[in-house]
Amino acid sequence: MNRVKMRPKSVILAEWLYLASIGLLIAVSVLTWDAAVAQGGFALAAGVTAFGVGLSLLLLILTTRRGSRVALWLLVALTVLGAAGVMLQVATGVLATGLIGMLTIAQLVLTILPIVLLFRPRARAWFDEVADRGVDDDAEEEIEA
């Protein structure tokens, strides 16, 4: 059976950094919860937060554990959208000041760094290897009669 090499350090570090960014996303959500509920109601605030965290976790797992290139590019797109949102906040002067502003910038940095790590040579080689494998090692092989 064709086995894929262990994940490179850059993929493992990317996973941990992105998890830290998700932790900061949750912290910012908690700190801004009252304003979010006041603006859109409890259901919308909870739904948007749960969707953002859930989507981030799903894409992260599919990227760093399963080697999915589709998930990688969706993670890149999500990161670009997040960066654009923060830049828009800065450009329009609505980026929160103090702790929330600092956490927002730190969260952005912790989403960009992992993306860079996932495009390092060893990480790209690992993604290539996973793609070349073609069949999941955990999947049962069909038995031909």
N, CA, C and O of each residue as an XYZ file, in Angstrom:
580
protein
N       0.852     -1.176      0.000
C       0.000      0.000      0.000
C       0.894      1.235      0.000
O       1.868      1.307      0.749
N       0.559      2.192     -0.835
C       1.333      3.406     -0.958
C       1.020      4.329      0.218
O      -0.106      4.811      0.339
N       1.982      4.575      1.070
C       1.786      5.415      2.249
C       2.351      6.805      2.005
O       3.387      6.953      1.356
N       1.689      7.802      2.514
C       2.160      9.171      2.403
C       3.049      9.462      3.599
O       2.774      9.032      4.720
N       4.130     10.206      3.336
C       5.028     10.583      4.426
C       4.285     11.401      5.470
O       3.212     11.951      5.223
N       4.901     11.459      6.648
C       4.314     12.261      7.728
C       4.220     13.718      7.308
O       4.952     14.175      6.430
N       3.322     14.428      7.937
C       3.151     15.841      7.626
C       4.423     16.610      7.962
O       5.034     16.374      9.004
N       4.822     17.526      7.087
C       6.011     18.338      7.384
C       5.750     19.313      8.527
O       4.604     19.628      8.851
N       6.836     19.779      9.125
C       6.729     20.705     10.256
C       5.959     21.962      9.886
O       5.225     22.501     10.714
N       6.117     22.439      8.650
C       5.416     23.664      8.251
C       3.902     23.460      8.264
O       3.163     24.388      8.594
N       3.429     22.274      7.916
C       1.990     21.991      7.938
C       1.496     21.896      9.381
O       0.420     22.394      9.711
N       2.285     21.257     10.230
C       1.915     21.128     11.645
C       1.893     22.500     12.315
O       0.960     22.813     13.054
N       2.912     23.318     12.061
C       2.952     24.665     12.642
C       1.806     25.518     12.103
O       1.199     26.286     12.850
N       1.509     25.388     10.818
C       0.396     26.127     10.228
C      -0.909     25.767     10.931
O      -1.734     26.637     11.210
N      -1.086     24.481     11.212
C      -2.293     24.029     11.902
C      -2.415     24.690     13.276
O      -3.482     25.192     13.631
N      -1.335     24.693     14.044
C      -1.370     25.270     15.387
C      -1.591     26.779     15.346
O      -2.339     27.317     16.162
N      -0.946     27.465     14.403
C      -1.132     28.911     14.299
C      -2.561     29.252     13.898
O      -3.151     30.196     14.425
N      -3.118     28.481     12.960
C      -4.490     28.754     12.539
C      -5.478     28.447     13.670
O      -6.479     29.145     13.831
N      -5.191     27.406     14.446
C      -6.029     27.129     15.624
C      -5.978     28.291     16.610
O      -6.994     28.658     17.200
N      -4.791     28.868     16.786
C      -4.658     30.038     17.660
C      -5.469     31.205     17.117
O      -6.075     31.953     17.884
N      -5.483     31.363     15.787
C      -6.276     32.451     15.194
C      -7.770     32.220     15.433
O      -8.519     33.171     15.655
N      -8.197     30.966     15.386
C      -9.602     30.651     15.675
C      -9.912     30.970     17.137
O     -10.993     31.462     17.457
N      -8.957     30.685     18.017
C      -9.121     31.051     19.426
C      -9.283     32.557     19.602
O     -10.112     33.007     20.392
N      -8.493     33.333     18.866
C      -8.625     34.784     18.933
C      -9.945     35.254     18.327
O     -10.545     36.215     18.806
N     -10.394     34.576     17.276
C     -11.693     34.893     16.684
C     -12.803     34.714     17.720
O     -13.711     35.539     17.821
N     -12.719     33.648     18.472
C     -13.708     33.396     19.529
C     -13.599     34.473     20.614
O     -14.616     34.966     21.103
N     -12.364     34.838     20.991
C     -12.174     35.870     22.020
C     -12.760     37.205     21.578
O     -13.432     37.877     22.360
N     -12.507     37.593     20.327
C     -13.062     38.850     19.812
C     -14.588     38.772     19.778
O     -15.272     39.746     20.092
N     -15.111     37.620     19.400
C     -16.560     37.451     19.372
C     -17.164     37.604     20.761
O     -18.226     38.208     20.916
N     -16.496     37.063     21.767
C     -16.989     37.192     23.139
C     -16.943     38.650     23.578
O     -17.887     39.149     24.190
N     -15.842     39.332     23.265
C     -15.685     40.727     23.684
C     -16.652     41.674     22.972
O     -17.009     42.722     23.510
N     -17.067     41.306     21.774
C     -17.975     42.174     21.012
C     -19.398     41.610     20.959
O     -20.222     42.070     20.168
N     -19.679     40.630     21.791
C     -20.961     39.928     21.748
C     -22.155     40.860     21.936
O     -23.119     40.800     21.174
N     -22.090     41.720     22.949
C     -23.233     42.605     23.226
C     -23.546     43.493     22.031
O     -24.712     43.682     21.686
N     -22.518     44.038     21.402
C     -22.727     44.901     20.228
C     -23.290     44.094     19.061
O     -24.157     44.578     18.332
N     -22.802     42.864     18.881
C     -23.299     42.025     17.789
C     -24.768     41.667     17.998
O     -25.554     41.682     17.051
N     -25.137     41.347     19.231
C     -26.533     41.017     19.530
C     -27.416     42.249     19.358
O     -28.527     42.149     18.837
N     -26.932     43.401     19.788
C     -27.704     44.636     19.654
C     -27.924     44.981     18.180
O     -28.969     45.514     17.807
N     -26.938     44.673     17.359
C     -27.028     45.017     15.938
C     -27.899     44.047     15.143
O     -28.675     44.475     14.288
N     -27.780     42.739     15.416
C     -28.493     41.774     14.580
C     -29.358     40.786     15.312
O     -30.039     39.977     14.681
N     -29.353     40.827     16.623
C     -30.126     39.868     17.397
C     -29.287     38.660     17.777
O     -28.242     38.390     17.185
N     -29.771     37.946     18.776
C     -29.021     36.800     19.302
C     -28.810     35.723     18.246
O     -27.696     35.226     18.080
N     -29.863     35.361     17.537
C     -29.775     34.256     16.573
C     -28.764     34.556     15.472
O     -27.974     33.688     15.100
N     -28.785     35.771     14.955
C     -27.844     36.127     13.890
C     -26.410     36.152     14.408
O     -25.503     35.637     13.756
N     -26.207     36.748     15.576
C     -24.862     36.814     16.159
C     -24.320     35.410     16.421
O     -23.169     35.113     16.101
N     -25.147     34.559     16.999
C     -24.722     33.186     17.283
C     -24.476     32.411     15.992
O     -23.500     31.668     15.886
N     -25.354     32.584     15.021
C     -25.216     31.872     13.756
C     -23.967     32.273     12.988
O     -23.248     31.419     12.470
N     -23.711     33.569     12.916
C     -22.525     34.046     12.197
C     -21.255     33.572     12.899
O     -20.306     33.144     12.241
N     -21.232     33.644     14.210
C     -20.058     33.198     14.961
C     -19.836     31.697     14.782
O     -18.720     31.259     14.503
N     -20.888     30.923     14.940
C     -20.772     29.463     14.800
C     -20.361     29.083     13.379
O     -19.534     28.191     13.189
N     -20.930     29.751     12.389
C     -20.583     29.462     11.000
C     -19.113     29.785     10.725
O     -18.404     28.991     10.107
N     -18.660     30.954     11.187
C     -17.264     31.356     10.965
C     -16.278     30.408     11.616
O     -15.297     29.994     10.997
N     -16.542     30.067     12.866
C     -15.648     29.152     13.584
C     -15.719     27.754     12.967
O     -14.687     27.122     12.741
N     -16.920     27.279     12.699
C     -17.084     25.937     12.128
C     -16.453     25.802     10.762
O     -15.777     24.811     10.486
N     -16.664     26.792      9.893
C     -16.071     26.746      8.559
C     -14.552     26.780      8.632
O     -13.873     26.039      7.921
N     -14.024     27.634      9.486
C     -12.569     27.710      9.652
C     -11.987     26.382     10.121
O     -10.980     25.915      9.588
N     -12.627     25.776     11.121
C     -12.144     24.484     11.635
C     -12.232     23.389     10.570
O     -11.298     22.604     10.403
N     -13.342     23.340      9.861
C     -13.513     22.329      8.825
C     -12.444     22.468      7.741
O     -11.805     21.484      7.367
N     -12.252     23.672      7.243
C     -11.253     23.885      6.196
C      -9.847     23.591      6.707
O      -9.021     23.043      5.977
N      -9.576     23.951      7.954
C      -8.264     23.679      8.532
C      -8.002     22.176      8.619
O      -6.925     21.709      8.247
N      -8.969     21.431      9.101
C      -8.808     19.973      9.220
C      -8.628     19.327      7.848
O      -7.741     18.497      7.653
N      -9.475     19.717      6.907
C      -9.363     19.146      5.564
C      -8.030     19.497      4.914
O      -7.484     18.705      4.146
N      -7.509     20.673      5.218
C      -6.235     21.100      4.628
C      -5.048     20.419      5.288
O      -4.222     19.808      4.610
N      -4.962     20.521      6.608
C      -3.741     20.072      7.296
C      -3.740     18.591      7.663
O      -2.678     18.021      7.914
N      -4.902     17.967      7.698
C      -4.955     16.546      8.040
C      -5.204     15.659      6.827
O      -4.696     14.540      6.759
N      -5.982     16.153      5.876
C      -6.336     15.356      4.709
C      -5.594     15.780      3.447
O      -5.623     15.073      2.440
N      -4.925     16.939      3.499
C      -4.164     17.409      2.351
C      -5.026     17.854      1.182
O      -4.611     17.746      0.028
N      -6.213     18.349      1.467
C      -7.127     18.772      0.416
C      -6.701     20.118     -0.166
O      -6.628     21.122      0.542
N      -6.422     20.120     -1.465
C      -6.064     21.379     -2.131
C      -7.271     22.287     -2.275
O      -7.136     23.509     -2.216
N      -8.440     21.713     -2.462
C      -9.651     22.530     -2.559
C      -9.849     23.282     -1.237
O     -10.108     24.486     -1.236
N      -9.728     22.572     -0.122
C      -9.869     23.211      1.188
C      -8.772     24.250      1.398
O      -9.021     25.303      1.986
N      -7.567     23.963      0.925
C      -6.466     24.927      1.039
C      -6.832     26.234      0.344
O      -6.663     27.312      0.914
N      -7.331     26.140     -0.884
C      -7.658     27.349     -1.633
C      -8.877     28.054     -1.040
O      -8.970     29.280     -1.113
N      -9.806     27.308     -0.459
C     -10.923     27.948      0.231
C     -10.430     28.660      1.495
O     -10.931     29.730      1.842
N      -9.457     28.071      2.174
C      -8.850     28.699      3.345
C      -8.116     29.975      2.933
O      -8.172     30.982      3.638
N      -7.428     29.928      1.789
C      -6.762     31.122      1.263
C      -7.812     32.204      0.990
O      -7.623     33.359      1.369
N      -8.911     31.833      0.335
C      -9.965     32.804      0.015
C     -10.558     33.399      1.288
O     -10.792     34.606      1.358
N     -10.802     32.566      2.290
C     -11.344     33.041      3.560
C     -10.376     34.025      4.222
O     -10.797     35.033      4.788
N      -9.083     33.726      4.146
C      -8.067     34.599      4.728
C      -7.995     35.926      3.979
O      -7.869     36.983      4.597
N      -8.075     35.872      2.653
C      -8.056     37.110      1.856
C      -9.266     37.971      2.190
O      -9.143     39.187      2.337
N     -10.432     37.347      2.312
C     -11.636     38.109      2.684
C     -11.483     38.743      4.070
O     -11.863     39.895      4.283
N     -10.928     37.985      4.994
C     -10.698     38.524      6.339
C      -9.720     39.685      6.326
O      -9.934     40.689      7.006
N      -8.645     39.553      5.553
C      -7.659     40.629      5.449
C      -8.275     41.867      4.806
O      -8.015     42.990      5.237
N      -9.091     41.661      3.775
C      -9.758     42.786      3.118
C     -10.696     43.491      4.088
O     -10.789     44.719      4.096
N     -11.389     42.709      4.903
C     -12.289     43.294      5.897
C     -11.551     44.139      6.916
O     -12.007     45.225      7.273
N     -10.410     43.647      7.388
C      -9.626     44.409      8.364
C      -9.059     45.665      7.704
O      -9.060     46.738      8.307
N      -8.574     45.534      6.462
C      -8.047     46.717      5.763
C      -9.146     47.762      5.546
O      -8.892     48.962      5.654
N     -10.343     47.315      5.246
C     -11.474     48.235      5.077
C     -11.780     48.939      6.398
O     -12.062     50.138      6.417
N     -11.724     48.194      7.498
C     -11.948     48.798      8.819
C     -10.895     49.857      9.115
O     -11.208     50.921      9.648
N      -9.639     49.561      8.766
C      -8.557     50.523      8.991
C      -8.756     51.744      8.099
O      -8.633     52.878      8.564
N      -9.064     51.519      6.813
C      -9.212     52.618      5.855
C     -10.373     53.541      6.212
O     -10.296     54.749      5.990
N     -11.437     52.983      6.758
C     -12.606     53.807      7.091
C     -12.587     54.299      8.538
O     -13.484     55.022      8.972
N     -11.554     53.898      9.276
C     -11.416     54.366     10.652
C     -12.360     53.716     11.640
O     -12.612     54.272     12.708
N     -12.892     52.540     11.303
C     -13.821     51.883     12.228
C     -13.198     50.684     12.956
O     -13.881     49.989     13.709
N     -11.905     50.446     12.729
C     -11.243     49.361     13.465
C     -11.241     49.724     14.938
O     -10.842     50.824     15.322
N     -11.685     48.803     15.740
C     -11.757     49.046     17.179
C     -10.378     49.397     17.722
O      -9.359     48.916     17.226
N     -10.364     50.227     18.728
C      -9.101     50.575     19.384
C      -8.959     49.712     20.633
O      -9.886     49.001     21.021
N      -7.819     49.784     21.236
C      -7.582     49.047     22.462
C      -7.434     47.558     22.237
O      -6.923     47.116     21.208
N      -7.887     46.797     23.208
C      -7.708     45.352     23.206
C      -8.363     44.686     21.993
O      -7.755     43.814     21.372
N      -9.560     45.071     21.656
C     -10.270     44.435     20.542
C      -9.540     44.696     19.224
O      -9.417     43.793     18.396
N      -9.067     45.899     19.029
C      -8.304     46.214     17.819
C      -7.012     45.417     17.738
O      -6.657     44.898     16.679
N      -6.310     45.322     18.864
C      -5.056     44.551     18.883
C      -5.321     43.073     18.623
O      -4.570     42.432     17.888
N      -6.380     42.522     19.217
C      -6.721     41.121     18.987
C      -7.127     40.877     17.534
O      -6.823     39.824     16.974
N      -7.806     41.835     16.929
C      -8.207     41.713     15.529
C      -6.982     41.659     14.626
O      -6.918     40.831     13.718
N      -6.015     42.530     14.864
C      -4.782     42.539     14.066
C      -3.983     41.255     14.327
O      -3.457     40.660     13.386
N      -3.887     40.826     15.574
C      -3.168     39.585     15.895
C      -3.842     38.390     15.226
O      -3.164     37.494     14.724
N      -5.164     38.376     15.220
C      -5.902     37.283     14.581
C      -5.628     37.266     13.081
O      -5.478     36.197     12.489
N      -5.564     38.439     12.468
C      -5.243     38.519     11.038
C      -3.849     37.966     10.761
O      -3.660     37.195      9.820
N      -2.882     38.355     11.570
C      -1.511     37.854     11.393
C      -1.481     36.335     11.561
O      -0.790     35.636     10.820
N      -2.234     35.831     12.538
C      -2.260     34.384     12.785
C      -3.063     33.612     11.741
O      -3.089     32.382     11.783
N      -3.708     34.290     10.822
C      -4.327     33.588      9.691
C      -3.445     33.675      8.449
O      -3.474     32.780      7.604
N      -2.669     34.740      8.335
C      -1.792     34.900      7.168
C      -0.555     34.008      7.276
O      -0.177     33.362      6.299
N       0.074     33.962      8.438
C       1.283     33.141      8.616
C       1.072     31.668      8.245
O       1.907     31.103      7.540
N      -0.008     31.033      8.691
C      -0.207     29.633      8.309
C      -0.363     29.440      6.797
O       0.099     28.441      6.246
N      -1.003     30.384      6.138
C      -1.175     30.272      4.691
C       0.196     30.287      4.024
O       0.452     29.505      3.109
N       1.070     31.168      4.478
C       2.434     31.223      3.934
C       3.139     29.886      4.170
O       3.791     29.355      3.271
N       3.005     29.348      5.380
C       3.648     28.069      5.703
C       3.134     26.924      4.828
O       3.892     26.014      4.490
N       1.865     26.966      4.465
C       1.283     25.890      3.662
C       1.744     25.928      2.203
O       1.454     25.010      1.436
N       2.454     26.981      1.823
C       2.999     27.061      0.471
C       4.518     26.929      0.440
O       5.146     27.179     -0.589
N       5.100     26.541      1.555
C       6.546     26.276      1.576
C       6.831     24.999      0.781
O       5.935     24.175      0.598
N       8.057     24.829      0.313
C       8.368     23.678     -0.556
C       7.991     22.312      0.016
O       7.397     21.498     -0.691
N       8.320     22.048      1.261
C       7.999     20.728      1.832
C       6.500     20.524      1.980
O       5.997     19.416      1.796
N       5.789     21.592      2.311
C       4.337     21.483      2.418
C       3.732     21.230      1.042
O       2.835     20.399      0.903
N       4.216     21.937      0.026
C       3.706     21.723     -1.331
C       3.995     20.296     -1.792
O       3.162     19.668     -2.444
N       5.181     19.786     -1.449
C       5.519     18.403     -1.811
C       4.579     17.429     -1.116
O       4.174     16.430     -1.710
N       4.226     17.708      0.137
C       3.294     16.840      0.869
C       1.922     16.856      0.212
O       1.306     15.804      0.043
N       1.434     18.043     -0.164
C       0.146     18.129     -0.862
C       0.204     17.350     -2.178
O      -0.751     16.661     -2.536
N       1.324     17.460     -2.898
C       1.484     16.702     -4.149
C       1.421     15.199     -3.890
O       0.788     14.449     -4.633
N       2.089     14.780     -2.822
C       2.123     13.357     -2.473
C       0.734     12.838     -2.109
O       0.345     11.741     -2.508
N      -0.006     13.642     -1.346
C      -1.362     13.259     -0.971
C      -2.232     13.158     -2.223
O      -3.027     12.228     -2.357
N      -2.080     14.108     -3.130
C      -2.868     14.095     -4.369
C      -2.499     12.896     -5.235
O      -3.375     12.285     -5.848
N      -1.209     12.550     -5.293
C      -0.762     11.411     -6.094
C      -1.260     10.082     -5.540
O      -1.467      9.122     -6.283
N      -1.448     10.043     -4.228
C      -1.915      8.818     -3.580
C      -3.274      8.428     -4.131
O      -3.521      7.253     -4.403
N      -4.154      9.397     -4.296
C      -5.431      9.172     -4.951
C      -6.476      8.452     -4.143
O      -7.664      8.720     -4.325
N      -6.103      7.556     -3.266
C      -7.062      6.788     -2.475
C      -6.711      6.974     -1.011
O      -5.539      6.950     -0.634
N      -7.714      7.156     -0.203
C      -7.525      7.324      1.223
C      -7.022      6.014      1.827
O      -7.602      4.957      1.577
N      -5.939      6.074      2.628
C      -5.397      4.867      3.249
C      -6.397      4.193      4.181
O      -6.345      2.979      4.377
N      -7.304      4.974      4.754
C      -8.273      4.414      5.682
C      -9.441      3.751      4.972
O     -10.183      2.983      5.585
N      -9.613      4.036      3.699
C     -10.737      3.493      2.965
C     -10.500      2.013      2.636
O      -9.371      1.587      2.390
N     -11.566      1.265      2.638
C     -11.454     -0.146      2.284
C     -11.297     -0.271      0.778
O     -11.932      0.452      0.010
N     -10.460     -1.182      0.376
C     -10.294     -1.424     -1.057
C     -11.353     -2.422     -1.512
O     -11.721     -3.344     -0.785
N     -11.831     -2.208     -2.737
C     -12.819     -3.149     -3.273
C     -12.144     -4.465     -3.578
O     -11.007     -4.506     -4.049
N     -12.851     -5.527     -3.308
C     -12.332     -6.849     -3.614
C     -13.011     -7.312     -4.904
O     -14.235     -7.408     -4.995
N     -12.181     -7.587     -5.874
C     -12.738     -8.026     -7.156
C     -13.005     -9.515     -7.109
O     -12.179    -10.286     -6.623
N     -14.166     -9.921     -7.617
C     -14.553    -11.325     -7.588
C     -13.901    -12.105     -8.711
O     -14.121    -13.310     -8.835
